[in-house]
Amino acid sequence: MNQPNSPSEKNAKPEVLRAVTMWKQLYLYQKSDATYQMTFVFCNRFLPAHGDRTVDQMVQAARSGKQNIVEGSEDGKTSTEMELRLLNVARSSLQELRQDYEDYLNTRGLTLWTQPHPRYSPLLAFCRKHNSYSDYKPFVNRWTDEEFCNTAITLCHIVDRMMCSYLDRLQKEFVEHGGIKERMYASRTGYRQQQDQQMEALKAENAMLKKEVASLKAEISALKSKLVGSR
């Protein structure tokens, strides 16, 4: 275990607010946002504008997926528990969305691409590599409904696996470091310890100065005696 290199590092107080990765930088957010925007286009292209509740359900599920990642990341600065809860909501929403896309394929006799399918591996590689909606935008008005569904389903699968890994890391961090109450206590305790150390240092310095003063007084007294004896 590395030791602090300087007194400032040694006495550094724990941060009360957690350092979190900005949600815009999370690949799982970027892919979720791409999925949301793609779902909006899909519903406009392939589902009726009125009379089908599936449209609202799919758009809301896609929006909930990306939005709860944003809210979870922001709330995570103060509450790991809240971040975990909201990310689980996001995960559930994207699972619901994935099921809607699979239902669309099943009810229309279309093919869900699995490993034996010749387009499965290229699609998986493309979705793993590309995060932003701008990477998918050139295709959203050209894909067939089968191509569109399989692309969205693949993205949902990838985001789910990424989210599981991210949740595992957050849970481990929470177990090791606790939540905001623990961080506040650690910060306050660190501050008090620093104050106590400074007080002890001042006491030691004061005691040393008293000894120096007593020594100087003794020297002055001896010099006075020597001067009086020499007269």
PDB file of C-alpha atoms in Angstrom:
ATOM      1  CA  MET A   1       0.000   0.000   0.000  1.00  0.00           C
ATOM      2  CA  ASN A   2       1.428   3.396  -0.991  1.00  0.00           C
ATOM      3  CA  GLN A   3       2.088   5.859   1.813  1.00  0.00           C
ATOM      4  CA  PRO A   4       1.246   9.586   1.442  1.00  0.00           C
ATOM      5  CA  ASN A   5       4.153  11.498  -0.055  1.00  0.00           C
ATOM      6  CA  SER A   6       3.594  14.788   1.749  1.00  0.00           C
ATOM      7  CA  PRO A   7       1.922  16.165   4.895  1.00  0.00           C
ATOM      8  CA  SER A   8      -0.788  17.744   2.762  1.00  0.00           C
ATOM      9  CA  GLU A   9      -1.630  14.346   1.216  1.00  0.00           C
ATOM     10  CA  LYS A  10      -1.431  12.668   4.611  1.00  0.00           C
ATOM     11  CA  ASN A  11      -3.829  15.156   6.193  1.00  0.00           C
ATOM     12  CA  ALA A  12      -6.145  15.487   3.190  1.00  0.00           C
ATOM     13  CA  LYS A  13      -9.799  15.355   4.217  1.00  0.00           C
ATOM     14  CA  PRO A  14     -12.127  12.873   2.514  1.00  0.00           C
ATOM     15  CA  GLU A  15     -14.437  14.498  -0.037  1.00  0.00           C
ATOM     16  CA  VAL A  16     -18.097  14.651   1.008  1.00  0.00           C
ATOM     17  CA  LEU A  17     -19.387  14.741  -2.584  1.00  0.00           C
ATOM     18  CA  ARG A  18     -18.527  11.661  -4.624  1.00  0.00           C
ATOM     19  CA  ALA A  19     -16.493  12.126  -7.774  1.00  0.00           C
ATOM     20  CA  VAL A  20     -18.623  10.653 -10.548  1.00  0.00           C
ATOM     21  CA  THR A  21     -18.065  10.223 -14.266  1.00  0.00           C
ATOM     22  CA  MET A  22     -20.011  12.803 -16.252  1.00  0.00           C
ATOM     23  CA  TRP A  23     -23.031  11.031 -17.723  1.00  0.00           C
ATOM     24  CA  LYS A  24     -22.311  12.391 -21.203  1.00  0.00           C
ATOM     25  CA  GLN A  25     -19.007  10.517 -21.154  1.00  0.00           C
ATOM     26  CA  LEU A  26     -20.597   7.166 -20.289  1.00  0.00           C
ATOM     27  CA  TYR A  27     -20.814   4.891 -23.327  1.00  0.00           C
ATOM     28  CA  LEU A  28     -23.894   3.281 -21.819  1.00  0.00           C
ATOM     29  CA  TYR A  29     -25.589   6.707 -21.808  1.00  0.00           C
ATOM     30  CA  GLN A  30     -24.498   7.497 -25.370  1.00  0.00           C
ATOM     31  CA  LYS A  31     -25.858   4.183 -26.628  1.00  0.00           C
ATOM     32  CA  SER A  32     -29.062   4.687 -24.631  1.00  0.00           C
ATOM     33  CA  ASP A  33     -29.532   8.118 -26.163  1.00  0.00           C
ATOM     34  CA  ALA A  34     -28.967   6.660 -29.639  1.00  0.00           C
ATOM     35  CA  THR A  35     -31.575   3.980 -28.865  1.00  0.00           C
ATOM     36  CA  TYR A  36     -34.079   6.625 -27.750  1.00  0.00           C
ATOM     37  CA  GLN A  37     -33.684   8.712 -30.899  1.00  0.00           C
ATOM     38  CA  MET A  38     -33.834   5.615 -33.091  1.00  0.00           C
ATOM     39  CA  THR A  39     -37.003   4.456 -31.327  1.00  0.00           C
ATOM     40  CA  PHE A  40     -38.672   7.778 -32.060  1.00  0.00           C
ATOM     41  CA  VAL A  41     -37.910   7.334 -35.758  1.00  0.00           C
ATOM     42  CA  PHE A  42     -38.974   3.681 -35.711  1.00  0.00           C
ATOM     43  CA  CYS A  43     -42.375   4.506 -34.237  1.00  0.00           C
ATOM     44  CA  ASN A  44     -42.952   7.244 -36.826  1.00  0.00           C
ATOM     45  CA  ARG A  45     -42.005   4.924 -39.677  1.00  0.00           C
ATOM     46  CA  PHE A  46     -43.533   1.605 -38.733  1.00  0.00           C
ATOM     47  CA  LEU A  47     -46.301   2.115 -36.164  1.00  0.00           C
ATOM     48  CA  PRO A  48     -49.638   3.930 -36.579  1.00  0.00           C
ATOM     49  CA  ALA A  49     -49.720   7.536 -35.432  1.00  0.00           C
ATOM     50  CA  HIS A  50     -52.966   7.018 -33.499  1.00  0.00           C
ATOM     51  CA  GLY A  51     -54.715   4.220 -31.694  1.00  0.00           C
ATOM     52  CA  ASP A  52     -51.680   2.118 -30.771  1.00  0.00           C
ATOM     53  CA  ARG A  53     -50.467   2.395 -27.192  1.00  0.00           C
ATOM     54  CA  THR A  54     -47.239   0.647 -28.190  1.00  0.00           C
ATOM     55  CA  VAL A  55     -45.897   3.925 -29.580  1.00  0.00           C
ATOM     56  CA  ASP A  56     -46.164   5.751 -26.257  1.00  0.00           C
ATOM     57  CA  GLN A  57     -44.864   2.733 -24.357  1.00  0.00           C
ATOM     58  CA  MET A  58     -41.783   2.331 -26.540  1.00  0.00           C
ATOM     59  CA  VAL A  59     -40.889   6.027 -26.616  1.00  0.00           C
ATOM     60  CA  GLN A  60     -41.403   6.366 -22.850  1.00  0.00           C
ATOM     61  CA  ALA A  61     -39.370   3.226 -22.115  1.00  0.00           C
ATOM     62  CA  ALA A  62     -36.517   4.473 -24.329  1.00  0.00           C
ATOM     63  CA  ARG A  63     -36.636   7.918 -22.739  1.00  0.00           C
ATOM     64  CA  SER A  64     -36.745   6.441 -19.228  1.00  0.00           C
ATOM     65  CA  GLY A  65     -33.651   4.398 -20.057  1.00  0.00           C
ATOM     66  CA  LYS A  66     -31.481   7.368 -20.931  1.00  0.00           C
ATOM     67  CA  GLN A  67     -33.052   9.844 -18.507  1.00  0.00           C
ATOM     68  CA  ASN A  68     -32.581   7.694 -15.420  1.00  0.00           C
ATOM     69  CA  ILE A  69     -28.909   7.307 -16.303  1.00  0.00           C
ATOM     70  CA  VAL A  70     -28.641  11.121 -16.280  1.00  0.00           C
ATOM     71  CA  GLU A  71     -30.538  11.504 -13.000  1.00  0.00           C
ATOM     72  CA  GLY A  72     -28.671   8.611 -11.410  1.00  0.00           C
ATOM     73  CA  SER A  73     -25.310  10.083 -12.336  1.00  0.00           C
ATOM     74  CA  GLU A  74     -26.250  13.515 -10.961  1.00  0.00           C
ATOM     75  CA  ASP A  75     -27.748  12.100  -7.746  1.00  0.00           C
ATOM     76  CA  GLY A  76     -24.702   9.859  -7.385  1.00  0.00           C
ATOM     77  CA  LYS A  77     -22.638  12.851  -6.262  1.00  0.00           C
ATOM     78  CA  THR A  78     -24.463  12.694  -2.938  1.00  0.00           C
ATOM     79  CA  SER A  79     -26.118   9.274  -2.872  1.00  0.00           C
ATOM     80  CA  THR A  80     -24.724   6.032  -4.244  1.00  0.00           C
ATOM     81  CA  GLU A  81     -27.937   4.349  -3.127  1.00  0.00           C
ATOM     82  CA  MET A  82     -30.060   6.654  -5.291  1.00  0.00           C
ATOM     83  CA  GLU A  83     -27.736   6.177  -8.266  1.00  0.00           C
ATOM     84  CA  LEU A  84     -28.034   2.403  -7.937  1.00  0.00           C
ATOM     85  CA  ARG A  85     -31.811   2.641  -7.720  1.00  0.00           C
ATOM     86  CA  LEU A  86     -32.167   4.911 -10.763  1.00  0.00           C
ATOM     87  CA  LEU A  87     -29.764   2.871 -12.871  1.00  0.00           C
ATOM     88  CA  ASN A  88     -31.807  -0.222 -12.092  1.00  0.00           C
ATOM     89  CA  VAL A  89     -34.906   1.675 -13.273  1.00  0.00           C
ATOM     90  CA  ALA A  90     -33.043   2.582 -16.471  1.00  0.00           C
ATOM     91  CA  ARG A  91     -32.058  -1.040 -16.977  1.00  0.00           C
ATOM     92  CA  SER A  92     -35.629  -2.256 -16.475  1.00  0.00           C
ATOM     93  CA  SER A  93     -36.931   0.337 -18.958  1.00  0.00           C
ATOM     94  CA  LEU A  94     -34.480  -0.774 -21.646  1.00  0.00           C
ATOM     95  CA  GLN A  95     -35.365  -4.417 -21.043  1.00  0.00           C
ATOM     96  CA  GLU A  96     -39.006  -3.484 -21.555  1.00  0.00           C
ATOM     97  CA  LEU A  97     -38.083  -1.668 -24.769  1.00  0.00           C
ATOM     98  CA  ARG A  98     -36.122  -4.659 -26.014  1.00  0.00           C
ATOM     99  CA  GLN A  99     -39.160  -6.860 -25.407  1.00  0.00           C
ATOM    100  CA  ASP A 100     -41.337  -4.473 -27.426  1.00  0.00           C
ATOM    101  CA  TYR A 101     -38.957  -4.752 -30.379  1.00  0.00           C
ATOM    102  CA  GLU A 102     -38.916  -8.542 -30.071  1.00  0.00           C
ATOM    103  CA  ASP A 103     -42.734  -8.591 -29.900  1.00  0.00           C
ATOM    104  CA  TYR A 104     -42.843  -6.539 -33.100  1.00  0.00           C
ATOM    105  CA  LEU A 105     -40.701  -9.142 -34.868  1.00  0.00           C
ATOM    106  CA  ASN A 106     -42.702 -12.085 -33.500  1.00  0.00           C
ATOM    107  CA  THR A 107     -46.141 -10.697 -34.321  1.00  0.00           C
ATOM    108  CA  ARG A 108     -45.144  -9.916 -37.904  1.00  0.00           C
ATOM    109  CA  GLY A 109     -43.281 -13.125 -38.648  1.00  0.00           C
ATOM    110  CA  LEU A 110     -39.923 -11.373 -38.935  1.00  0.00           C
ATOM    111  CA  THR A 111     -36.552 -12.839 -37.899  1.00  0.00           C
ATOM    112  CA  LEU A 112     -34.708 -12.163 -34.666  1.00  0.00           C
ATOM    113  CA  TRP A 113     -31.050 -12.372 -35.665  1.00  0.00           C
ATOM    114  CA  THR A 114     -29.102 -14.767 -33.447  1.00  0.00           C
ATOM    115  CA  GLN A 115     -25.571 -16.128 -33.732  1.00  0.00           C
ATOM    116  CA  PRO A 116     -26.153 -18.430 -36.734  1.00  0.00           C
ATOM    117  CA  HIS A 117     -27.607 -15.537 -38.760  1.00  0.00           C
ATOM    118  CA  PRO A 118     -25.026 -14.127 -41.245  1.00  0.00           C
ATOM    119  CA  ARG A 119     -25.744 -10.538 -40.241  1.00  0.00           C
ATOM    120  CA  TYR A 120     -25.608 -11.106 -36.475  1.00  0.00           C
ATOM    121  CA  SER A 121     -21.832 -10.786 -35.936  1.00  0.00           C
ATOM    122  CA  PRO A 122     -21.310  -7.726 -38.220  1.00  0.00           C
ATOM    123  CA  LEU A 123     -24.210  -5.940 -36.534  1.00  0.00           C
ATOM    124  CA  LEU A 124     -22.885  -6.777 -33.062  1.00  0.00           C
ATOM    125  CA  ALA A 125     -19.423  -5.476 -33.999  1.00  0.00           C
ATOM    126  CA  PHE A 126     -20.906  -2.261 -35.413  1.00  0.00           C
ATOM    127  CA  CYS A 127     -23.042  -1.574 -32.335  1.00  0.00           C
ATOM    128  CA  ARG A 128     -20.162  -2.277 -29.966  1.00  0.00           C
ATOM    129  CA  LYS A 129     -17.943   0.186 -31.783  1.00  0.00           C
ATOM    130  CA  HIS A 130     -20.440   3.000 -32.347  1.00  0.00           C
ATOM    131  CA  ASN A 131     -22.062   4.955 -29.519  1.00  0.00           C
ATOM    132  CA  SER A 132     -23.488   8.181 -30.880  1.00  0.00           C
ATOM    133  CA  TYR A 133     -26.808   8.528 -32.689  1.00  0.00           C
ATOM    134  CA  SER A 134     -24.926  10.294 -35.487  1.00  0.00           C
ATOM    135  CA  ASP A 135     -23.378   6.907 -36.324  1.00  0.00           C
ATOM    136  CA  TYR A 136     -26.831   5.378 -36.880  1.00  0.00           C
ATOM    137  CA  LYS A 137     -28.666   8.375 -38.311  1.00  0.00           C
ATOM    138  CA  PRO A 138     -27.657   7.756 -41.954  1.00  0.00           C
ATOM    139  CA  PHE A 139     -29.454   4.389 -41.844  1.00  0.00           C
ATOM    140  CA  VAL A 140     -32.637   4.991 -39.834  1.00  0.00           C
ATOM    141  CA  ASN A 141     -34.722   5.967 -42.861  1.00  0.00           C
ATOM    142  CA  ARG A 142     -33.304   3.166 -45.042  1.00  0.00           C
ATOM    143  CA  TRP A 143     -33.516   0.138 -42.763  1.00  0.00           C
ATOM    144  CA  THR A 144     -36.357  -2.301 -43.133  1.00  0.00           C
ATOM    145  CA  ASP A 145     -38.374  -2.882 -39.985  1.00  0.00           C
ATOM    146  CA  GLU A 146     -36.507  -6.174 -39.423  1.00  0.00           C
ATOM    147  CA  GLU A 147     -33.117  -4.449 -39.712  1.00  0.00           C
ATOM    148  CA  PHE A 148     -34.282  -1.622 -37.470  1.00  0.00           C
ATOM    149  CA  CYS A 149     -35.590  -3.947 -34.736  1.00  0.00           C
ATOM    150  CA  ASN A 150     -32.475  -6.098 -34.695  1.00  0.00           C
ATOM    151  CA  THR A 151     -30.216  -3.062 -34.450  1.00  0.00           C
ATOM    152  CA  ALA A 152     -32.208  -1.652 -31.528  1.00  0.00           C
ATOM    153  CA  ILE A 153     -32.340  -5.042 -29.791  1.00  0.00           C
ATOM    154  CA  THR A 154     -28.565  -5.420 -30.160  1.00  0.00           C
ATOM    155  CA  LEU A 155     -28.002  -1.977 -28.634  1.00  0.00           C
ATOM    156  CA  CYS A 156     -30.327  -2.828 -25.739  1.00  0.00           C
ATOM    157  CA  HIS A 157     -28.375  -6.046 -25.086  1.00  0.00           C
ATOM    158  CA  ILE A 158     -25.037  -4.214 -25.122  1.00  0.00           C
ATOM    159  CA  VAL A 159     -26.264  -1.433 -22.821  1.00  0.00           C
ATOM    160  CA  ASP A 160     -27.679  -4.018 -20.426  1.00  0.00           C
ATOM    161  CA  ARG A 161     -24.319  -5.779 -20.132  1.00  0.00           C
ATOM    162  CA  MET A 162     -22.487  -2.480 -19.710  1.00  0.00           C
ATOM    163  CA  MET A 163     -24.965  -1.406 -17.066  1.00  0.00           C
ATOM    164  CA  CYS A 164     -24.554  -4.676 -15.152  1.00  0.00           C
ATOM    165  CA  SER A 165     -20.784  -4.108 -15.001  1.00  0.00           C
ATOM    166  CA  TYR A 166     -21.274  -0.488 -13.955  1.00  0.00           C
ATOM    167  CA  LEU A 167     -23.750  -1.472 -11.228  1.00  0.00           C
ATOM    168  CA  ASP A 168     -21.348  -4.099  -9.895  1.00  0.00           C
ATOM    169  CA  ARG A 169     -18.613  -1.461  -9.624  1.00  0.00           C
ATOM    170  CA  LEU A 170     -20.927   0.972  -7.841  1.00  0.00           C
ATOM    171  CA  GLN A 171     -22.090  -1.699  -5.389  1.00  0.00           C
ATOM    172  CA  LYS A 172     -18.493  -2.628  -4.592  1.00  0.00           C
ATOM    173  CA  GLU A 173     -17.640   1.046  -4.086  1.00  0.00           C
ATOM    174  CA  PHE A 174     -20.638   1.496  -1.794  1.00  0.00           C
ATOM    175  CA  VAL A 175     -19.652  -1.520   0.320  1.00  0.00           C
ATOM    176  CA  GLU A 176     -16.057  -0.290   0.621  1.00  0.00           C
ATOM    177  CA  HIS A 177     -16.664   3.438   1.145  1.00  0.00           C
ATOM    178  CA  GLY A 178     -20.297   3.789   2.227  1.00  0.00           C
ATOM    179  CA  GLY A 179     -22.698   6.587   1.348  1.00  0.00           C
ATOM    180  CA  ILE A 180     -22.790  10.310   2.051  1.00  0.00           C
ATOM    181  CA  LYS A 181     -23.316   9.825   5.808  1.00  0.00           C
ATOM    182  CA  GLU A 182     -20.103   7.825   6.020  1.00  0.00           C
ATOM    183  CA  ARG A 183     -18.244  10.365   3.874  1.00  0.00           C
ATOM    184  CA  MET A 184     -19.524  13.270   5.991  1.00  0.00           C
ATOM    185  CA  TYR A 185     -18.444  11.471   9.157  1.00  0.00           C
ATOM    186  CA  ALA A 186     -15.027  10.685   7.687  1.00  0.00           C
ATOM    187  CA  SER A 187     -14.606  14.277   6.526  1.00  0.00           C
ATOM    188  CA  ARG A 188     -15.611  15.692   9.908  1.00  0.00           C
ATOM    189  CA  THR A 189     -13.427  13.196  11.752  1.00  0.00           C
ATOM    190  CA  GLY A 190     -10.494  14.040   9.499  1.00  0.00           C
ATOM    191  CA  TYR A 191     -11.012  17.751  10.180  1.00  0.00           C
ATOM    192  CA  ARG A 192     -11.120  17.190  13.955  1.00  0.00           C
ATOM    193  CA  GLN A 193      -8.024  15.030  13.814  1.00  0.00           C
ATOM    194  CA  GLN A 194      -6.210  17.720  11.850  1.00  0.00           C
ATOM    195  CA  GLN A 195      -7.224  20.332  14.426  1.00  0.00           C
ATOM    196  CA  ASP A 196      -6.055  18.059  17.270  1.00  0.00           C
ATOM    197  CA  GLN A 197      -2.712  17.521  15.542  1.00  0.00           C
ATOM    198  CA  GLN A 198      -2.245  21.266  15.111  1.00  0.00           C
ATOM    199  CA  MET A 199      -3.119  21.861  18.758  1.00  0.00           C
ATOM    200  CA  GLU A 200      -0.615  19.220  19.902  1.00  0.00           C
ATOM    201  CA  ALA A 201       2.052  20.808  17.700  1.00  0.00           C
ATOM    202  CA  LEU A 202       1.335  24.241  19.208  1.00  0.00           C
ATOM    203  CA  LYS A 203       1.541  22.805  22.740  1.00  0.00           C
ATOM    204  CA  ALA A 204       4.881  21.185  21.968  1.00  0.00           C
ATOM    205  CA  GLU A 205       6.174  24.422  20.434  1.00  0.00           C
ATOM    206  CA  ASN A 206       4.965  26.398  23.472  1.00  0.00           C
ATOM    207  CA  ALA A 207       6.719  24.005  25.860  1.00  0.00           C
ATOM    208  CA  MET A 208       9.931  24.309  23.856  1.00  0.00           C
ATOM    209  CA  LEU A 209       9.725  28.130  23.905  1.00  0.00           C
ATOM    210  CA  LYS A 210       9.195  28.102  27.677  1.00  0.00           C
ATOM    211  CA  LYS A 211      12.353  26.011  28.092  1.00  0.00           C
ATOM    212  CA  GLU A 212      14.289  28.412  25.862  1.00  0.00           C
ATOM    213  CA  VAL A 213      13.015  31.406  27.853  1.00  0.00           C
ATOM    214  CA  ALA A 214      13.974  29.727  31.157  1.00  0.00           C
ATOM    215  CA  SER A 215      17.419  28.938  29.750  1.00  0.00           C
ATOM    216  CA  LEU A 216      17.895  32.524  28.555  1.00  0.00           C
ATOM    217  CA  LYS A 217      16.814  33.848  31.962  1.00  0.00           C
ATOM    218  CA  ALA A 218      19.351  31.575  33.652  1.00  0.00           C
ATOM    219  CA  GLU A 219      22.104  32.810  31.295  1.00  0.00           C
ATOM    220  CA  ILE A 220      21.160  36.446  31.944  1.00  0.00           C
ATOM    221  CA  SER A 221      21.163  35.835  35.701  1.00  0.00           C
ATOM    222  CA  ALA A 222      24.596  34.195  35.486  1.00  0.00           C
ATOM    223  CA  LEU A 223      25.960  37.095  33.449  1.00  0.00           C
ATOM    224  CA  LYS A 224      24.621  39.611  35.983  1.00  0.00           C
ATOM    225  CA  SER A 225      26.253  37.698  38.849  1.00  0.00           C
ATOM    226  CA  LYS A 226      29.541  37.583  36.957  1.00  0.00           C
ATOM    227  CA  LEU A 227      29.428  41.337  36.309  1.00  0.00           C
ATOM    228  CA  VAL A 228      28.696  42.104  39.972  1.00  0.00           C
ATOM    229  CA  GLY A 229      31.564  39.851  41.146  1.00  0.00           C
ATOM    230  CA  SER A 230      34.036  41.514  38.793  1.00  0.00           C
ATOM    231  CA  ARG A 231      33.509  45.001  40.250  1.00  0.00           C
TER     232      ARG A 231
END
